[in-house]
Short mmCIF file of C-alpha atoms in Angstrom, two decimals:
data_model
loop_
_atom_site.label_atom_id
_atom_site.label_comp_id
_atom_site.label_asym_id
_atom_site.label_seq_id
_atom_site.Cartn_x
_atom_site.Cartn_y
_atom_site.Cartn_z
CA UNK A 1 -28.19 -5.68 47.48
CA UNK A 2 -27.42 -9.31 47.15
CA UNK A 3 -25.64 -11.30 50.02
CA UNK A 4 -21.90 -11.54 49.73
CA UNK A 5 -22.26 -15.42 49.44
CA UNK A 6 -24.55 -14.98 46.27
CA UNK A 7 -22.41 -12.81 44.32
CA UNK A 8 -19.40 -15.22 44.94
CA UNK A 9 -21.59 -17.81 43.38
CA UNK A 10 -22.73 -15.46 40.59
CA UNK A 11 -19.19 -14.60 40.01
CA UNK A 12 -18.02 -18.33 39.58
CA UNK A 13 -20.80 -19.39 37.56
CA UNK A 14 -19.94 -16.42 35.16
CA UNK A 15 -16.00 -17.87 35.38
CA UNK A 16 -16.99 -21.38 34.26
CA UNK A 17 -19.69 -19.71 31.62
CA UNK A 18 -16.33 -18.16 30.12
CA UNK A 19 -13.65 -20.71 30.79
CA UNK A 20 -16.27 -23.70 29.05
CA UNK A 21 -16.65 -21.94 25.91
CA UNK A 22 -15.88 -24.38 23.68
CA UNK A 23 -17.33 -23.64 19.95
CA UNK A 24 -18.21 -20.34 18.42
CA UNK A 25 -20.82 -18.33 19.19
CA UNK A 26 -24.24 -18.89 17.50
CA UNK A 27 -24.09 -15.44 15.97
CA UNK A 28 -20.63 -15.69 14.94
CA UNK A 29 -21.37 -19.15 12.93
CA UNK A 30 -24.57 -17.30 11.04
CA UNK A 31 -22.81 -14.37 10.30
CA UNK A 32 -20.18 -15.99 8.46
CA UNK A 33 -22.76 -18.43 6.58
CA UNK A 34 -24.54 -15.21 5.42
CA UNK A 35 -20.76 -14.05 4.38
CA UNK A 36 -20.73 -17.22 2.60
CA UNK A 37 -23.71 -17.20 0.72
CA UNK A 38 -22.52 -14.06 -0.80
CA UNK A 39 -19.51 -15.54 -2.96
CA UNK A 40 -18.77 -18.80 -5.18
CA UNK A 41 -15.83 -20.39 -5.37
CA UNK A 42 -15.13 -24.03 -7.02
CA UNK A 43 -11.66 -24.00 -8.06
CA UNK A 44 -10.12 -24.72 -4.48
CA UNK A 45 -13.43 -25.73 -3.02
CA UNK A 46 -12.42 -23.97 0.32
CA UNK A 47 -16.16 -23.62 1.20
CA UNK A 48 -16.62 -27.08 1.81
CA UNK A 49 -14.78 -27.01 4.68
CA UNK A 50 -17.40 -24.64 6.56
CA UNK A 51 -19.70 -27.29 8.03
CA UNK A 52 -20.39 -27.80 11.52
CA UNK A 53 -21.40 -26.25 14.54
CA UNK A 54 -17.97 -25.11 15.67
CA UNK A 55 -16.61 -22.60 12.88
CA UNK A 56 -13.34 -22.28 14.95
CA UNK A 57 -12.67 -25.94 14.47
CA UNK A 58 -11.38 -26.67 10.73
CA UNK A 59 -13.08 -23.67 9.20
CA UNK A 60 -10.80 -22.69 6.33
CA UNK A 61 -9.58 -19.41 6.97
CA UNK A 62 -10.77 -18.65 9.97
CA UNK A 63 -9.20 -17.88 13.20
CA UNK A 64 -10.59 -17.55 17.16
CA UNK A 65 -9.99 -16.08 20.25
CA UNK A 66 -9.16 -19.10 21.98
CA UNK A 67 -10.82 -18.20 25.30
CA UNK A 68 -13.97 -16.67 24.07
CA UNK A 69 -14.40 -18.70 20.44
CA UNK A 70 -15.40 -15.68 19.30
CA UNK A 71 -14.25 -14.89 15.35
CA UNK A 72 -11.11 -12.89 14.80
CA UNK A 73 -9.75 -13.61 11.35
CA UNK A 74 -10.89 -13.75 8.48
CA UNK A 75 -7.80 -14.68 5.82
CA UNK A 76 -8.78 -15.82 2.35
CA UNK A 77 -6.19 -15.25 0.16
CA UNK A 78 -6.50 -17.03 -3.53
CA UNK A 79 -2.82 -16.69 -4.89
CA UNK A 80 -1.40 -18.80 -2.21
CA UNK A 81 -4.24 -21.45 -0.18
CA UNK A 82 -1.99 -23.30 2.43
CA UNK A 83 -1.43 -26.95 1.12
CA UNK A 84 -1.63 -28.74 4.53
CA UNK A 85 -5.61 -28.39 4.88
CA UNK A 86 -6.29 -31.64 2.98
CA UNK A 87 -9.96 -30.80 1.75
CA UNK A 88 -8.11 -28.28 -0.88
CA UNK A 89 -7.91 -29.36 -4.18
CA UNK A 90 -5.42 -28.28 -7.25
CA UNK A 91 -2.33 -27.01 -5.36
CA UNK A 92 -0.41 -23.99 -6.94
CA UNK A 93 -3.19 -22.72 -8.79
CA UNK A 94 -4.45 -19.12 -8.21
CA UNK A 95 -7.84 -18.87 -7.08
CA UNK A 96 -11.00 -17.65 -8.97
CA UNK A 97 -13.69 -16.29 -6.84
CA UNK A 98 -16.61 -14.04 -7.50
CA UNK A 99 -19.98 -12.27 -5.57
CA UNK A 100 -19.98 -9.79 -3.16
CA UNK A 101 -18.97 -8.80 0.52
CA UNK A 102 -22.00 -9.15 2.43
CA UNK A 103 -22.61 -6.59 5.38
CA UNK A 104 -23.07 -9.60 7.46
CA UNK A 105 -19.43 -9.62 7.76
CA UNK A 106 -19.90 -6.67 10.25
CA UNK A 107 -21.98 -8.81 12.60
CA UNK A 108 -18.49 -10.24 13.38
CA UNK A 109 -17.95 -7.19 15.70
CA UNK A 110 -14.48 -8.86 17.02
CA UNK A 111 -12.85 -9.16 13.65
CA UNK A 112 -9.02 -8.07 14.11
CA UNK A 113 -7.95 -9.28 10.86
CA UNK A 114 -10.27 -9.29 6.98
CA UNK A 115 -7.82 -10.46 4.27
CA UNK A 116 -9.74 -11.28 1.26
CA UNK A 117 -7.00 -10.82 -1.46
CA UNK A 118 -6.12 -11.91 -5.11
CA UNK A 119 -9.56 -13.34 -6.38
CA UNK A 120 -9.78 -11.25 -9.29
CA UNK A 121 -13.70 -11.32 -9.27
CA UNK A 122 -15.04 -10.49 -6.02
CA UNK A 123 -16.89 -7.10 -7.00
CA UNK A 124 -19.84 -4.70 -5.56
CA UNK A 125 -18.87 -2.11 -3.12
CA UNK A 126 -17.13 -2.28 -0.31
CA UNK A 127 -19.59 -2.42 2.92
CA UNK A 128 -19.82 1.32 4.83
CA UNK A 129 -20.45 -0.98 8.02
CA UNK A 130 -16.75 -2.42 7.90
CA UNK A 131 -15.79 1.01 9.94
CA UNK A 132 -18.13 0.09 12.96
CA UNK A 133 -14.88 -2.78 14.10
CA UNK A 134 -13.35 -1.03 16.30
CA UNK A 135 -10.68 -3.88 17.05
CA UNK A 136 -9.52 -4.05 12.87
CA UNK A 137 -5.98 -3.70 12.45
CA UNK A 138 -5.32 -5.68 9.14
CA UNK A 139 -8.17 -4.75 6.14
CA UNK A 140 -6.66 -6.00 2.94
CA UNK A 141 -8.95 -6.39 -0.27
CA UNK A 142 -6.12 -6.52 -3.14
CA UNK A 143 -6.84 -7.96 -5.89
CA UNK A 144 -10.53 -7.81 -7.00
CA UNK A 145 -13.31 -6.01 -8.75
CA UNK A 146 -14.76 -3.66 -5.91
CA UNK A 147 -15.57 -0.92 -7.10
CA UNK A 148 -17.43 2.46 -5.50
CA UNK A 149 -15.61 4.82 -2.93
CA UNK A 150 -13.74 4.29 -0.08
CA UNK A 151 -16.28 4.67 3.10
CA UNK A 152 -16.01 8.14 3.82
CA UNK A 153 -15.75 7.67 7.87
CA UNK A 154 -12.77 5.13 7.43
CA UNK A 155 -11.23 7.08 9.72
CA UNK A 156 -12.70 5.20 12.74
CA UNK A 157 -10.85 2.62 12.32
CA UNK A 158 -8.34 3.74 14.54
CA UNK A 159 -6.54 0.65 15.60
CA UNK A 160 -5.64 -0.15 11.56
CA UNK A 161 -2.40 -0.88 10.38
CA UNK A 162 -2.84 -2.06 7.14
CA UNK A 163 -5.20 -0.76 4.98
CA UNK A 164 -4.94 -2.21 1.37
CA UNK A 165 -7.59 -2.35 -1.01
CA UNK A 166 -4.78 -2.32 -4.03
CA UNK A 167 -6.01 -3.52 -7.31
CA UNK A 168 -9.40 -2.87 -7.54
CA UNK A 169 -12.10 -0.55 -9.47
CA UNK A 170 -12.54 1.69 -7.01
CA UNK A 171 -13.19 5.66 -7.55
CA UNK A 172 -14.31 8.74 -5.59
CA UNK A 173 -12.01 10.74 -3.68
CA UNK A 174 -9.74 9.61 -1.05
CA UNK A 175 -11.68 10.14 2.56
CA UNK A 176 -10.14 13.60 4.65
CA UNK A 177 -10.78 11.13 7.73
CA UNK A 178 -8.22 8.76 6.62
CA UNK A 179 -5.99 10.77 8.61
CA UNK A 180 -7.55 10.31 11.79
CA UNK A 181 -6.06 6.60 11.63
CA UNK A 182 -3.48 6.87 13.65
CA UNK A 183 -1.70 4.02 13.79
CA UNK A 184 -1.82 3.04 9.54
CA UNK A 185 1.81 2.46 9.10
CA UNK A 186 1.02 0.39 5.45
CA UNK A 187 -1.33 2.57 3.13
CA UNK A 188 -1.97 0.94 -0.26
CA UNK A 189 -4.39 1.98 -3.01
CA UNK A 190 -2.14 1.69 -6.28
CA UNK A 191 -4.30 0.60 -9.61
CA UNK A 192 -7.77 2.03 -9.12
CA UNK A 193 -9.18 4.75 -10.16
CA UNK A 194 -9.68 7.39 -7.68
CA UNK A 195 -10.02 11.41 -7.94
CA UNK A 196 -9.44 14.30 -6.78
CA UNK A 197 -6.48 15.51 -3.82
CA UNK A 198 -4.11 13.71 -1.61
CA UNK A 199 -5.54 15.01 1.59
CA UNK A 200 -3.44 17.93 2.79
CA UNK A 201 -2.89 16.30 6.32
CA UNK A 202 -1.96 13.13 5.15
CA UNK A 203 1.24 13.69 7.27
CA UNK A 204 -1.04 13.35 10.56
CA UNK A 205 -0.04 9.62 9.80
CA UNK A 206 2.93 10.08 12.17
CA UNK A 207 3.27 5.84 12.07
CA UNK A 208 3.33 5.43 8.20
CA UNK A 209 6.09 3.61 6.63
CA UNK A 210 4.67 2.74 3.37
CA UNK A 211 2.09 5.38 0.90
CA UNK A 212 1.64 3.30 -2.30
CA UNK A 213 -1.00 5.38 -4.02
CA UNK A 214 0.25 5.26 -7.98
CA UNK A 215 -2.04 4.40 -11.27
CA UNK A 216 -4.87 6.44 -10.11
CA UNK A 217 -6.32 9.76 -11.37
CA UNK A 218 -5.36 11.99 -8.56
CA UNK A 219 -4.86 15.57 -9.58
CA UNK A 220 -3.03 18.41 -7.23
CA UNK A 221 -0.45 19.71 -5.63
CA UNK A 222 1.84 16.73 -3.84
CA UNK A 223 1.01 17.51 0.15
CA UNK A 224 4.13 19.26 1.95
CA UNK A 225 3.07 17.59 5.15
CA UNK A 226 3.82 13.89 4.01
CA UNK A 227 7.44 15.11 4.71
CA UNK A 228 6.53 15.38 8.44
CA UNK A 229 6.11 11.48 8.89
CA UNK A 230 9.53 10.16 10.38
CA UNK A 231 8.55 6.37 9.80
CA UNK A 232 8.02 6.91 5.90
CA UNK A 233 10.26 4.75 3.70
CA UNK A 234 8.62 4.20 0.43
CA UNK A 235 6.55 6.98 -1.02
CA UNK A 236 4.84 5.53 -4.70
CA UNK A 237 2.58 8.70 -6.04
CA UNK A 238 3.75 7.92 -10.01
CA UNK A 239 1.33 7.55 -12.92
CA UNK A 240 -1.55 10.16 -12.03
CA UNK A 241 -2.48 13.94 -12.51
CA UNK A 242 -0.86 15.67 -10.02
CA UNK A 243 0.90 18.67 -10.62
CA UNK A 244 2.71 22.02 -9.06
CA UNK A 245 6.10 21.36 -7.63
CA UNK A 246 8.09 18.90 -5.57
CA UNK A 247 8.39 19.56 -1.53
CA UNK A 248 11.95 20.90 -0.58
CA UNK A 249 11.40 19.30 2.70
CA UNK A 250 11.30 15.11 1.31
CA UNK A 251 14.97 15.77 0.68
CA UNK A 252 15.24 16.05 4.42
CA UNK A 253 12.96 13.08 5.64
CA UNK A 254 14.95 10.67 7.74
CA UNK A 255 14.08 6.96 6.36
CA UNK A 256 12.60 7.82 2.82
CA UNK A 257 14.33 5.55 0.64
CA UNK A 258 12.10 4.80 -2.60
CA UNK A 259 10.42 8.13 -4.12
CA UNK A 260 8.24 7.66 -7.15
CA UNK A 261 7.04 10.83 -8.97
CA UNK A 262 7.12 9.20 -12.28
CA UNK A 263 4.42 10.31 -14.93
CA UNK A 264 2.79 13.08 -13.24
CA UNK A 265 2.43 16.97 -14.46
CA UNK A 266 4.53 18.15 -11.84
CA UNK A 267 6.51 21.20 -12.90
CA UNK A 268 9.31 23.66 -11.32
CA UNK A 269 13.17 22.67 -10.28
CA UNK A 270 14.70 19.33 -8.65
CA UNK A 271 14.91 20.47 -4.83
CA UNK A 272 18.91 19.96 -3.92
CA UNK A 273 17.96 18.03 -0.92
CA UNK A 274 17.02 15.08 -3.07
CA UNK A 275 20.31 14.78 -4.50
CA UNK A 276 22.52 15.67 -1.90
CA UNK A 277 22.69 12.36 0.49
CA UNK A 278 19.08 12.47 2.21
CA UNK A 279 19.10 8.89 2.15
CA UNK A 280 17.06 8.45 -0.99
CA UNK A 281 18.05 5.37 -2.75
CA UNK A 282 15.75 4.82 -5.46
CA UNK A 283 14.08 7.81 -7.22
CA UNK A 284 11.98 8.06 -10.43
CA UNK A 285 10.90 11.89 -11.72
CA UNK A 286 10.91 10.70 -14.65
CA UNK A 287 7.68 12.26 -17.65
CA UNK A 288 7.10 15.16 -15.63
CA UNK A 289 7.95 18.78 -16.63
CA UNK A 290 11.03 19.50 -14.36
CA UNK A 291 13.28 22.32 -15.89
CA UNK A 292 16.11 24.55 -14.68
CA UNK A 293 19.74 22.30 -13.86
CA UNK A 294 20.45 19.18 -12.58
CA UNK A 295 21.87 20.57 -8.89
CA UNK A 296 25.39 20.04 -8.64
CA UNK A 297 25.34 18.90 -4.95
CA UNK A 298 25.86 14.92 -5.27
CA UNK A 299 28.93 13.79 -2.34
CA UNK A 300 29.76 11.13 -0.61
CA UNK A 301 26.79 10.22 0.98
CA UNK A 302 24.66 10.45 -2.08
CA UNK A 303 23.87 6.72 -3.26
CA UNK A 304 21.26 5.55 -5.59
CA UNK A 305 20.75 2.22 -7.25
CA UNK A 306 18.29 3.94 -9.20
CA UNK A 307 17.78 7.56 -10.51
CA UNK A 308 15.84 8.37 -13.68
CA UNK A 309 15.08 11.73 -14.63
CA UNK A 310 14.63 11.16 -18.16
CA UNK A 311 11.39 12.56 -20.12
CA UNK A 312 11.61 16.24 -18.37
CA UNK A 313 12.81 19.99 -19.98
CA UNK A 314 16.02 19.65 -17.96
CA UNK A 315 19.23 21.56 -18.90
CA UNK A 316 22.43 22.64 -19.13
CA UNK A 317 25.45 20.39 -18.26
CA UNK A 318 25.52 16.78 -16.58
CA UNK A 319 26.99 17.53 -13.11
CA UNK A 320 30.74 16.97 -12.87
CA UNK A 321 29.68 16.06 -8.66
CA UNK A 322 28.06 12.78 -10.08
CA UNK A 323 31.02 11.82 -10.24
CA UNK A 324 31.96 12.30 -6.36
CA UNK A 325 28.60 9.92 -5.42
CA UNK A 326 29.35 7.00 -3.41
CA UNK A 327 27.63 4.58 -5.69
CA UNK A 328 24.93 5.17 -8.62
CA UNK A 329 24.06 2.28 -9.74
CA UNK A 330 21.23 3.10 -12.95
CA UNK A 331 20.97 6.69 -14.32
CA UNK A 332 18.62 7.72 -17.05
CA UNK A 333 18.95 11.46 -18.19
CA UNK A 334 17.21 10.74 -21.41
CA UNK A 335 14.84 13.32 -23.58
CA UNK A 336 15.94 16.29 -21.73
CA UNK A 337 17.72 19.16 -23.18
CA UNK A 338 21.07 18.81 -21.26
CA UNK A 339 24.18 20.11 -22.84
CA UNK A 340 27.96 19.67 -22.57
CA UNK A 341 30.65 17.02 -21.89
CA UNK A 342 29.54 13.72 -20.45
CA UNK A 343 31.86 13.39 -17.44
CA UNK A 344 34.34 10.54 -17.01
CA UNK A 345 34.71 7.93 -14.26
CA UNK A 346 32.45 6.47 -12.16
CA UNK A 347 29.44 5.96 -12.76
CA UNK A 348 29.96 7.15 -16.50
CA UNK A 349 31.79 4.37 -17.37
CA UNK A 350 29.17 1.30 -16.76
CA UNK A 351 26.92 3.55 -18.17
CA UNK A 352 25.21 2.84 -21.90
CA UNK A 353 24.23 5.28 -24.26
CA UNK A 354 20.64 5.06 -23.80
CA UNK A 355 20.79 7.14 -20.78
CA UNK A 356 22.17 10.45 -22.26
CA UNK A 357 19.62 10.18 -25.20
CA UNK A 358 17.74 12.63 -26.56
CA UNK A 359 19.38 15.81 -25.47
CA UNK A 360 20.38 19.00 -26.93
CA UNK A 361 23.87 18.56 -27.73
CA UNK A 362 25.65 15.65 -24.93
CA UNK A 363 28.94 14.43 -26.23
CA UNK A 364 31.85 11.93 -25.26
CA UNK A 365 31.48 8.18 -24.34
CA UNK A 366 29.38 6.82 -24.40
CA UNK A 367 28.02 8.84 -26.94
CA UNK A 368 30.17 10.44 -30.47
CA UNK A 369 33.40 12.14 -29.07
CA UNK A 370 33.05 15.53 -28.70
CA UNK A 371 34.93 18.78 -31.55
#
């Protein structure tokens, strides 16, 4: 065992090893080159400011610990390059970028942040290695070509907050680990084209506050365990496949605000718990194949600035508690087969005729009187 004298001096030499870092590390610097190499960009020319031996000094887009130098943040975004780095040319312009993502990126094994969004080119897949760093908590792609799956063991990523890879080409299923990550709260894969089932314990995402998973292809039943995350706010599952019937229990979620059905397959009744006063505040079921009545159940606490149920096999009569809602603010009952007076008052009387139609036999303003 060393003296006590030599591993004081050890000690301190390590301390001023740390405390006089003052560029990145070699690896760091080559790893983003490589990264580099990968892509072409012209239009901003954002790449020219990458020269030098000390990437955390002036390196467009990229961010350091400041004790360690070593890389943390990656941020590329081409909608909106910040104007006060003076090496960028043509201001205001969106950006234009293509290649690939190089797995070189994953040599950068402190990364907390990746945001490489809105070049509309960048393709290839996106690298299975990404899930080895550990310390990710912001992974947003949106806005590009990559296509491929999701990596199936995303679900390692367990410090992730943000996971958006939005606007893309990519297919496959969504991953079953993707709800090991337990602290996602923003989940966003809306315009790609991916398959198959909304895993079943997607509500294992106890943090979520956002699931934007619309214009895909997804196909199933709508999981009854999304209704067990408290956070959730804004739930966006419109324009795909899925079928079978809605959840009683999202009538009864806390927070959810925006519900998006819209264009789907889905089939049975309109829970009561949706209309009611849950909270919802915006909801679109529209193009589905709802039937049965519109619940009579609307009261004071029931308030939407949006509610379109138009495009279903709805029927019977428009229900007179509509009229007992605290505030509706648009209402589309369209192409249904609803029946009967149209009630009076508010919110009847802002409302034009293209909401009632396309139904069996509605009558009174603002549609012909009714005999």
């Amino acid at each position: 065992m060393a003296p006590a004298g030599t591993a004081i001096v050890i000690f301190i030499f390590f301390l001023l090893a740390v405390t006089n870092v003052k560029s990145c590390t070699v690896g760091d610097r080559n790893a983003l080159l490589a990264f580099r190499s990968a892509l072409v960009e012209s239009q901003f020319g954002i790449f020219k400011t990458w020269r030098g031996t000390d990437c955390c000094k002036s390196w467009y887009g990229v961010h350091c610990d400041p004790t360690s130098k070593r890389v943390t943040e990656i941020s590329l975004r081409g909608e909106s390059p910040e104007s006060s780095v003076p090496t960028l040319e043509k201001m205001g312009r969106s950006g234009y970028m293509t290649g690939v993502i190089s797995p070189a990126i994953c040599k950068l094994d402190r990364l907390s942040t990746i945001i490489i969004a809105d070049w509309k080119a960048i393709s290839g897949k996106i690298p299975t290695c990404i899930t080895t760093l550990s310390f990710l908590r912001v992974l947003d792609l949106v806005g590009n070509q990559f296509s491929g799956p999701i990596p199936y063991n995303i679900g390692r990523l367990h410090r992730l907050t943000v996971l958006n890879f939005a606007d893309n080409q990519i297919n496959g299923v969504i991953p079953s680990s993707i709800v090991q990550m337990s602290a996602l709260m923003h989940l966003d894969l809306r315009s790609n084209k991916i398959t198959g089932e909304i895993p079943t314990e997607l509500g294992n995402l106890k943090m979520l506050s956002r699931a934007l998973l619309s214009r895909n292809l997804l196909s199933g039943s709508i999981p009854s365990s999304i209704s067990k995350i408290y956070r959730l706010a804004d739930l966006d599952l419109s324009v795909n496949q899925l079928s079978g019937t809605i959840p009683e229990s999202f009538g009864r979620m806390p927070v959810l605000s925006t519900l998006n059905l819209d264009m789907n397959k889905i089939s049975g009744q309109i829970p009561t718990t949706l209309l009611s006063g849950s909270g919802l505040s915006i909801m679109n079921l529209s193009r589905n194949a709802l039937e049965g009545r519109i619940p009579d159940v609307f009261g004071e606490r029931s308030y939407f600035t949006a509610l379109d149920l138009s495009y279903n096999n709805l029927k019977g009569p428009i229900p007179k508690s509509l009229s007992s809602a605290s505030y509706v603010g648009h209402l589309d009952l369209s192409h249904n087969h609803l029946c009967g007076p149209i009630p009076t008052g508010s919110p009847f009387n802002h409302l034009e005729a293209s909401s009632f139609m396309n139904n069996d036999c509605l009558c009174g303003s603002p549609l012909k009187r009714c005999t």
